[in-house]
CSV table of C-alpha atoms in Angstrom, one decimal:
chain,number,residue,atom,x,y,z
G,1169,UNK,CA,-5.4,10.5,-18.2
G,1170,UNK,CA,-8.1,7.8,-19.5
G,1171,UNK,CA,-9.1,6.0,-16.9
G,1172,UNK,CA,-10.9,2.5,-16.9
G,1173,UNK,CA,-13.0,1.5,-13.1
G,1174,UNK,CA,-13.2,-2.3,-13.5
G,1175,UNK,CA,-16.6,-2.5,-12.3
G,1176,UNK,CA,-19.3,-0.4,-10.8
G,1177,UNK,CA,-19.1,-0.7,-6.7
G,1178,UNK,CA,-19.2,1.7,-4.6
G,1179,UNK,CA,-15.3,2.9,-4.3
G,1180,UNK,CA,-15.6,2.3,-8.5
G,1181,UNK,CA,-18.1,5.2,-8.4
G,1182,UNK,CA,-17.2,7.5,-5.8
G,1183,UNK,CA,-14.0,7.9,-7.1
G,1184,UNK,CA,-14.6,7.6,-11.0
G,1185,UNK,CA,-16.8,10.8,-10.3
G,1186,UNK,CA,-14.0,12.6,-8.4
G,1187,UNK,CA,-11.3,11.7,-11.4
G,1188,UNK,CA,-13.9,12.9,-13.6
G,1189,UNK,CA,-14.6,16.1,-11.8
G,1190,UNK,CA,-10.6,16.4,-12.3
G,1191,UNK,CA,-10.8,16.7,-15.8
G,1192,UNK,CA,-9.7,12.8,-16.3
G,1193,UNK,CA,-11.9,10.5,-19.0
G,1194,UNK,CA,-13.8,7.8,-17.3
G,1195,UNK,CA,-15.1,4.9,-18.6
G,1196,UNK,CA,-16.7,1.2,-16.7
G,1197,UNK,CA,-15.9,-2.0,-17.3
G,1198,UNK,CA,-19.0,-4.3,-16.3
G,1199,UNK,CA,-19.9,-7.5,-17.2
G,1200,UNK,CA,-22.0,-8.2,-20.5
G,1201,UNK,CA,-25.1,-7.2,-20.0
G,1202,UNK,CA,-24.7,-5.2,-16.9
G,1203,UNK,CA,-24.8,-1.6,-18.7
G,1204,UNK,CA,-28.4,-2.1,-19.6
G,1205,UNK,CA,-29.1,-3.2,-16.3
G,1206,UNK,CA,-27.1,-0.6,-14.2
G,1207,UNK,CA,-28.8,2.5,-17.2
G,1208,UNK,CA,-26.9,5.9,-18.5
G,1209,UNK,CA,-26.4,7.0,-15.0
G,1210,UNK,CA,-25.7,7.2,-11.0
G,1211,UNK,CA,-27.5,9.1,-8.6
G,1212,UNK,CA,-24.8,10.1,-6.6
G,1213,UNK,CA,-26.0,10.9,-2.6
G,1214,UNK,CA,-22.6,12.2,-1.4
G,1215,UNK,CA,-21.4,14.1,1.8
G,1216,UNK,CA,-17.8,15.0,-0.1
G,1217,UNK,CA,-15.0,16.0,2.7
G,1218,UNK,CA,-12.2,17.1,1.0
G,1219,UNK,CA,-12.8,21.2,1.2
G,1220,UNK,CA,-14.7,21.3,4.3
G,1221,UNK,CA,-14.3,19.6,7.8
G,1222,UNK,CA,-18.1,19.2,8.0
G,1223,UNK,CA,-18.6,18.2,4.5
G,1224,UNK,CA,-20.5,19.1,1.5
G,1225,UNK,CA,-23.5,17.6,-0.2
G,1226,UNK,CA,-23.5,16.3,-3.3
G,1227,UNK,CA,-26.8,14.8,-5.0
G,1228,UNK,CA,-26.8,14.7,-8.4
G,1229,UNK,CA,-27.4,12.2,-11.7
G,1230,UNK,CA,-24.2,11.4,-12.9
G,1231,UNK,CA,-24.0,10.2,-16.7
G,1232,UNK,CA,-21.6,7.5,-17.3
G,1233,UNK,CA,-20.3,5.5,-20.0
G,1234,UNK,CA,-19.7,1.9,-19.5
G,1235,UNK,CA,-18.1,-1.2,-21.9
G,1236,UNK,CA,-18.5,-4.4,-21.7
G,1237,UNK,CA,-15.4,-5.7,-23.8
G,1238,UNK,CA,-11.4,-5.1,-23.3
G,1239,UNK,CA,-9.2,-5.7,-26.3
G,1240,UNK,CA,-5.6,-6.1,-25.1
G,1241,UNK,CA,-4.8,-2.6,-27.3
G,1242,UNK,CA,-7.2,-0.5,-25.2
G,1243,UNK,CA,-5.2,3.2,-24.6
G,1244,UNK,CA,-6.1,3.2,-20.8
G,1245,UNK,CA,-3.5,4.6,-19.0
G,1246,UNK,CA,-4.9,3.6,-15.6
G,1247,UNK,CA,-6.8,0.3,-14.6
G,1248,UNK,CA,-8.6,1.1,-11.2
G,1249,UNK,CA,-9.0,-2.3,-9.3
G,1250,UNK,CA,-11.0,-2.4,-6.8
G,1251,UNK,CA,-12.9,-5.2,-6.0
G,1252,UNK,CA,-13.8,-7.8,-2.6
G,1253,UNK,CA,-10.4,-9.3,-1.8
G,1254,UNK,CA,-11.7,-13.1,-2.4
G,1255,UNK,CA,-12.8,-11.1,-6.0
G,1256,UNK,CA,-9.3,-10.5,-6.9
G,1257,UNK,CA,-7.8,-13.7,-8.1
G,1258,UNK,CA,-11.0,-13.9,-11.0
G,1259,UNK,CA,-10.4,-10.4,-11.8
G,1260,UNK,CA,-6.2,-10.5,-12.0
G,1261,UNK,CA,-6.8,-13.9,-14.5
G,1262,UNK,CA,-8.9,-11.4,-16.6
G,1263,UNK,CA,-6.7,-8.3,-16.7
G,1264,UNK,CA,-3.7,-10.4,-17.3
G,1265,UNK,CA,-3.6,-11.0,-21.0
G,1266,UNK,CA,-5.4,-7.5,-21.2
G,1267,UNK,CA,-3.7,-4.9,-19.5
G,1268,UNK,CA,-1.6,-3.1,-22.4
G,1269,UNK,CA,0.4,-1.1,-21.5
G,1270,UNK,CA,-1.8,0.8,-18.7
G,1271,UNK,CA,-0.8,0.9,-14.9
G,1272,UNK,CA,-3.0,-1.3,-12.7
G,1273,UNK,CA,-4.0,0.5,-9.3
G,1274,UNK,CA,-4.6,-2.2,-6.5
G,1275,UNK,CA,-6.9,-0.4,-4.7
G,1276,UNK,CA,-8.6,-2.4,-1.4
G,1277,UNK,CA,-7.9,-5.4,0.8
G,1278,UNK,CA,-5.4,-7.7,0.6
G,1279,UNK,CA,-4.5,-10.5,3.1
G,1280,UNK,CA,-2.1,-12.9,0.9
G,1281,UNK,CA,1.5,-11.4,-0.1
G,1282,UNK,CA,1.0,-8.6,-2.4
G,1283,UNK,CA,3.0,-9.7,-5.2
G,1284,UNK,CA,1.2,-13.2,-5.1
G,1285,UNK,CA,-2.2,-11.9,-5.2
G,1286,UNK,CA,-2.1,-9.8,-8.3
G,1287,UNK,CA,-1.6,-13.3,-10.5
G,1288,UNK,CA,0.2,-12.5,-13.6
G,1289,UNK,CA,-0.6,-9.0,-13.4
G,1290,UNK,CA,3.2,-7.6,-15.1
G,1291,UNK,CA,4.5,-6.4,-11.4
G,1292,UNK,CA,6.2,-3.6,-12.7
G,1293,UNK,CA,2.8,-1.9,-14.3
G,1294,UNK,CA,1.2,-1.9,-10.2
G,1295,UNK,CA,0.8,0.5,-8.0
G,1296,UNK,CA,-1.0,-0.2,-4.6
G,1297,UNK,CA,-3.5,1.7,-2.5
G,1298,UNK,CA,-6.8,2.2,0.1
G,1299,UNK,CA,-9.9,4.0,-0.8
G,1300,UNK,CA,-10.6,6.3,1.9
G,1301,UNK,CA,-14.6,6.6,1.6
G,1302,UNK,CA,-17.8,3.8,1.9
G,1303,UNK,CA,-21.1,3.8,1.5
G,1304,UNK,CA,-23.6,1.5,-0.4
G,1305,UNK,CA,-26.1,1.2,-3.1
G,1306,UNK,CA,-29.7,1.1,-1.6
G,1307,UNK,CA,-32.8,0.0,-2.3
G,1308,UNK,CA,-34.0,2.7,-4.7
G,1309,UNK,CA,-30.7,2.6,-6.2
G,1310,UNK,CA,-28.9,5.5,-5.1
G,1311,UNK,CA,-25.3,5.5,-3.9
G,1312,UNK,CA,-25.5,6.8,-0.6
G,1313,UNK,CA,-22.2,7.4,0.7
G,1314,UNK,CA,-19.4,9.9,1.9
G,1315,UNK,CA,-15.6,11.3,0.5
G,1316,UNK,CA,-12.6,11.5,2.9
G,1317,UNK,CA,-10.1,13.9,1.9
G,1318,UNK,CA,-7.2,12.4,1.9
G,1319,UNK,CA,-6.5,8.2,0.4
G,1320,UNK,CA,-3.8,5.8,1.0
G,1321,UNK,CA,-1.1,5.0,-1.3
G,1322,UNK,CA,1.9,2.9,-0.6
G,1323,UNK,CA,5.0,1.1,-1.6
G,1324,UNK,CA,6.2,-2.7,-1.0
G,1325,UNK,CA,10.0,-1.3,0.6
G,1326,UNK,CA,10.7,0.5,-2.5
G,1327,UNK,CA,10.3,4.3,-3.2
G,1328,UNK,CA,7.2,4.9,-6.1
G,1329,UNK,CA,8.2,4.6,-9.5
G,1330,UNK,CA,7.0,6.9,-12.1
G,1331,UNK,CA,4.2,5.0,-12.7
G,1332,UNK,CA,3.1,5.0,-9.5
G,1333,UNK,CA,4.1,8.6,-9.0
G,1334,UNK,CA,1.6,9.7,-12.0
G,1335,UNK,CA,-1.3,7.6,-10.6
G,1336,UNK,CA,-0.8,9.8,-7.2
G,1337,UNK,CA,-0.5,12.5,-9.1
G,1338,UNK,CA,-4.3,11.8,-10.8
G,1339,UNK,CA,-5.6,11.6,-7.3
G,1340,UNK,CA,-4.2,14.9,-6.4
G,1341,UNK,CA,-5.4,16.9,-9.6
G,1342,UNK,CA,-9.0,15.2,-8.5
G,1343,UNK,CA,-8.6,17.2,-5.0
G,1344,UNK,CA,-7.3,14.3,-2.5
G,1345,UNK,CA,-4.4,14.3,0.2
G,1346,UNK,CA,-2.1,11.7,-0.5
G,1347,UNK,CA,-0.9,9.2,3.0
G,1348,UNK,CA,2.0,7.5,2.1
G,1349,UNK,CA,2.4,4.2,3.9
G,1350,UNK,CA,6.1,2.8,3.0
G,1351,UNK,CA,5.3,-0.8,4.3
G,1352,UNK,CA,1.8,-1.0,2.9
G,1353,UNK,CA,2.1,-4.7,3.2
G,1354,UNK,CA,2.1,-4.5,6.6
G,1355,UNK,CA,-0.7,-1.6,7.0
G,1356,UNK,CA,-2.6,-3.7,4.7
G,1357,UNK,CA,-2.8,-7.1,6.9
G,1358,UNK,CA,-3.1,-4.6,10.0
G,1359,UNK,CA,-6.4,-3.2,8.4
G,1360,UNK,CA,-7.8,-6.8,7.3
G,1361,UNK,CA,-7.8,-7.9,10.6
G,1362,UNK,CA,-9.1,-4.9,12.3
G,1363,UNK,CA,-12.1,-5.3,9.7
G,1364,UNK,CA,-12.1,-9.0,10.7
G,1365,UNK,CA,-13.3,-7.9,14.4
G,1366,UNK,CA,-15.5,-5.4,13.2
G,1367,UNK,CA,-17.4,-7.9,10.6
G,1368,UNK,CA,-17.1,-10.8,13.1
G,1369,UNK,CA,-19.5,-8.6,15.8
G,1370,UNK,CA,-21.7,-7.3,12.5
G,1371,UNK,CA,-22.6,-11.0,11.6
G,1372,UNK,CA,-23.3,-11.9,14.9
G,1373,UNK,CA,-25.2,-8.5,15.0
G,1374,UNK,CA,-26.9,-9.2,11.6
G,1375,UNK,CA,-25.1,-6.8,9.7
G,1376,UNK,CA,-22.6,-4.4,9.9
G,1377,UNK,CA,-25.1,-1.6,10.0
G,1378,UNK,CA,-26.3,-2.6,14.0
G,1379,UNK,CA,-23.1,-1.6,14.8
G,1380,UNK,CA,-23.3,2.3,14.7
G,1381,UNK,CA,-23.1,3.4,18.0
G,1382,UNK,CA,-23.0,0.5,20.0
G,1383,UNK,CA,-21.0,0.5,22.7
G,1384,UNK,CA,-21.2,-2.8,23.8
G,1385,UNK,CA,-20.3,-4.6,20.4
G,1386,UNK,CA,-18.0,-2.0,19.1
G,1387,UNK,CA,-16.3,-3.0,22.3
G,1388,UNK,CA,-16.6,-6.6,21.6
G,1389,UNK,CA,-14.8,-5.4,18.3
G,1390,UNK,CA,-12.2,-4.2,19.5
G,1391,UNK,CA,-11.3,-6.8,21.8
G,1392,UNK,CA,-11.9,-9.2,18.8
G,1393,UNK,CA,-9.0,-7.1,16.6
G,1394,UNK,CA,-7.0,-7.2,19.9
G,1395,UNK,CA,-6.8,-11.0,20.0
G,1396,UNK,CA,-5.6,-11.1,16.3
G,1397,UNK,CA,-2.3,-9.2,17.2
G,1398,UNK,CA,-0.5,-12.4,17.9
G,1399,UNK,CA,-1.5,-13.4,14.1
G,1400,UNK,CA,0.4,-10.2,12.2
G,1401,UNK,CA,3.5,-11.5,14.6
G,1402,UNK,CA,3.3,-15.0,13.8
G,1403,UNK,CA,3.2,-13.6,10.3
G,1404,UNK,CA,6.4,-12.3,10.8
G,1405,UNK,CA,5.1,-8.2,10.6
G,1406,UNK,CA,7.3,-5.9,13.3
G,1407,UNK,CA,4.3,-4.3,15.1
G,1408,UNK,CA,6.4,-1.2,15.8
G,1409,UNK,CA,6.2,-0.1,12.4
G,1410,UNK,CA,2.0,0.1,12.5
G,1411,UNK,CA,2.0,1.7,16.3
G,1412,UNK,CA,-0.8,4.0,15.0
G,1413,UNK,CA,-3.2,1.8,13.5
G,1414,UNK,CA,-3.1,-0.6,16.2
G,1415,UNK,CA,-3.7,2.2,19.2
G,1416,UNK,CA,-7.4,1.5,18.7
G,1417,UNK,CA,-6.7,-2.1,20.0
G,1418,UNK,CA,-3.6,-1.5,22.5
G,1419,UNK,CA,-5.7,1.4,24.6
G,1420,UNK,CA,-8.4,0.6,27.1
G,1421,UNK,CA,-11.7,-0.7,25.9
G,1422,UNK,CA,-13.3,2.0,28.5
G,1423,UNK,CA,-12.0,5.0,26.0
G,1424,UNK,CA,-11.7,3.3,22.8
G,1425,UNK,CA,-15.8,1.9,22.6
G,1426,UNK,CA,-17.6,5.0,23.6
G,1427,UNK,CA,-15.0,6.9,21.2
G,1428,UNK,CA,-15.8,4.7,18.5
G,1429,UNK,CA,-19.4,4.7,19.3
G,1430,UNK,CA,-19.7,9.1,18.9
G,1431,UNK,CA,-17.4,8.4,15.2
G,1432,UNK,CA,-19.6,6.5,13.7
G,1433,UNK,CA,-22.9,8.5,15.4
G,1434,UNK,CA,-21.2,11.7,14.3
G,1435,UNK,CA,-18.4,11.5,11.6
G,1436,UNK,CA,-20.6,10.8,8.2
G,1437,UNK,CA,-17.4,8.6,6.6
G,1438,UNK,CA,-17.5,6.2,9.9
G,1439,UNK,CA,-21.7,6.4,9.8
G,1440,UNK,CA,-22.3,5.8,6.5
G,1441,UNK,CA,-19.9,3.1,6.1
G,1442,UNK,CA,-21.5,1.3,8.6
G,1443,UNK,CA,-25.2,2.3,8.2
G,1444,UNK,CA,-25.3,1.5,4.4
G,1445,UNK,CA,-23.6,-2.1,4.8
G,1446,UNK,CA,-27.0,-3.7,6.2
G,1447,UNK,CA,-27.2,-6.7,3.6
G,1448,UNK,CA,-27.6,-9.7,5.8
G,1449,UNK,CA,-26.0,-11.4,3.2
G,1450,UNK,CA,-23.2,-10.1,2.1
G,1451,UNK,CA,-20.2,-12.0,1.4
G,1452,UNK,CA,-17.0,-10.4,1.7
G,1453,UNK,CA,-17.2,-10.2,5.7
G,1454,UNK,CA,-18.0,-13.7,5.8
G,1455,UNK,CA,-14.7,-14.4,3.6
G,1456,UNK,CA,-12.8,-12.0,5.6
G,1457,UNK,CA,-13.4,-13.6,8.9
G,1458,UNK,CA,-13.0,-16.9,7.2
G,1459,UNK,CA,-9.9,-16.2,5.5
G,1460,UNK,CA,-8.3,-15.3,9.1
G,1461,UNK,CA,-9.7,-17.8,11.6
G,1462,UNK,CA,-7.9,-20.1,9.0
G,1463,UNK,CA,-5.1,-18.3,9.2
G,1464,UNK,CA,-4.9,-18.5,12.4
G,1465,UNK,CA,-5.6,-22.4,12.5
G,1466,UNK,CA,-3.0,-23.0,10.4
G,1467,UNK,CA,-0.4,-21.0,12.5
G,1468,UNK,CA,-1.7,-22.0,16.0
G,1469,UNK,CA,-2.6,-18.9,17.4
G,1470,UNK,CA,-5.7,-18.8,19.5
G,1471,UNK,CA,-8.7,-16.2,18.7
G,1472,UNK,CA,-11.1,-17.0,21.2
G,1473,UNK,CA,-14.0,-14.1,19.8
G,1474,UNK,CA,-13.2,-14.9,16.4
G,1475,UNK,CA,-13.6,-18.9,17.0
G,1476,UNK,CA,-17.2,-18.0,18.7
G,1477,UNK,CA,-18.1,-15.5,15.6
G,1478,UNK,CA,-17.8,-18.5,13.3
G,1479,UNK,CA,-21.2,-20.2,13.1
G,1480,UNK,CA,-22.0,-16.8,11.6
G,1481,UNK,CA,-19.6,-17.2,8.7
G,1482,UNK,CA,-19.2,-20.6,8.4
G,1483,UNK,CA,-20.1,-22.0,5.1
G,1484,UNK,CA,-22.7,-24.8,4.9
G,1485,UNK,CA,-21.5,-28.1,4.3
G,1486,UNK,CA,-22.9,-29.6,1.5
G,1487,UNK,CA,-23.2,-33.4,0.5
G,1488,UNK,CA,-24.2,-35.2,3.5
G,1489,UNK,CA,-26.6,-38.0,3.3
């Protein structure tokens, strides 16, 4: 299959290198004048999960090839998408009169209705999924990060289409464990606002990266995604449907904290995610947290922990005498 990553983050790279490895052709789209900047290769810092509970190692220089120009009669088969959620409505409006006749994999958060976020994106050339791996670029360059074994595909009520069926079928020829998720609309908005607790303590924290291991905060976490439940009701999802992703939030705060304090001590997926996101600035939390309290606003639900978070996300007001 020839594959196209639109850009070069993190989930971009980690799992352009894992298609590769499968025997798929890989290429980058970046942004004019990006490939010069970005050089012929990655230096990959890995721990890769998929063979062995504890992990293997993986540091190498990975070569890659990158282009900076999409006709609309490209012969990509897939388009991997994955970009910052508040990303996605510039990068749809690009793809649009470009895609040809390759299948578009959504591949990260979403918090508007599915179908609505992917523009004019043809709907019947999408397929929808998670990333199950994080990490980050750091200083020197290198992406340090780590490879869960299994990723997250899912459906919007319907059963996959062929399309969709071949793009699941890349991921297992590259080695990964397919969790289907029939109401991935739903699991989606559950997993936005679960990351909207967690970034809410981070920026209060400083970054996301203080939060490794810390009881107190990963509690106040918690708690945070707790008092967002009311929100995914008043958005009209049926709760029963996501009982397992919300048990972290529904059980007590006295076994949940310290549990999630050992994972992301111990468990290099949870660790590094956390550890390598310690950009003060970084945006997408800030638009994530944004994006719900206003949400909530508009709906009339109270979030109490989210509401205090927001001098950390707020944005600046501008134009005042």
């Amino acid at each position: 299959m020839k594959i196209l990553m639109f850009g070069r983050g993190v989930i971009a790279t980690v799992y352009g290198w894992v298609l590769q490895q499968a025997g798929h052709d890989v290429e980058f789209y970046v942004r004019p004048g990006r490939a010069a900047t970005y050089g012929d290769a990655v230096n990959l810092d890995l721990i890769d999960m998929r063979r062995r509970v504890r992990g293997q190692r993986v540091a190498e220089k990975w070569p890659v090839r990158y282009r900076e120009a999409l006709a609309p009669d490209h012969d990509f088969d897939l388009i991997v998408l994955s970009v910052p959620h508040h990303r996605l409505p510039e990068a749809t409006a690009f793809l649009a009169p470009r895609v040809g006749q390759a299948t578009v994999l959504v591949f990260g958060n979403l918090w508007t209705e599915p179908l609505a976020a992917i523009g004019t994106l043809p709907p019947d050339q999408i397929a929808w999924g998670f990333p199950q791996a994080g990490g980050g670029f750091g200083a020197d360059g290198v992406l340090h990060g780590a490879l869960l074994r299994s990723v997250v595909f899912g459906t919007l009520g319907q059963p996959p289409t062929d399309r969709e069926q071949a793009v699941r079928q890349a991921f297992r020829e590259a080695g990964l464990r397919i969790k289907e998720r029939p109401d991935f609309r739903g699991w989606l908005w559950v997993h936005f606002v679960s990351d909207a607790g967690m970034f809410s303590q981070g920026l209060r924290r400083g970054s996301l990266s203080k939060l490794a291991g810390a009881r107190g905060d990963l509690r106040e976490a918690l708690l945070a995604g707790r008092e967002l439940l009311p929100l995914l009701q008043a958005r009209d999802l049926d709760l029963r449907r996501h009982r397992g992703g919300l048990l972290p939030f529904r059980a007590p705060t006295w076994l949940t904290a310290p549990a999630l304090a050992w994972l992301t001590t111990h468990v290099p997926l949870a660790r590094v995610s956390l550890t390598m996101h310690d950009d003060p600035d970084a945006e997408e939390p800030r638009e994530v947290c944004r994006d719900v309290l206003a949400e909530a606003r508009r709906l009339g639900i109270s979030v109490p922990r989210l509401e205090a978070a927001e001098p950390n996300f707020a944005r600046e007001e501008t134009g005042r005498v």
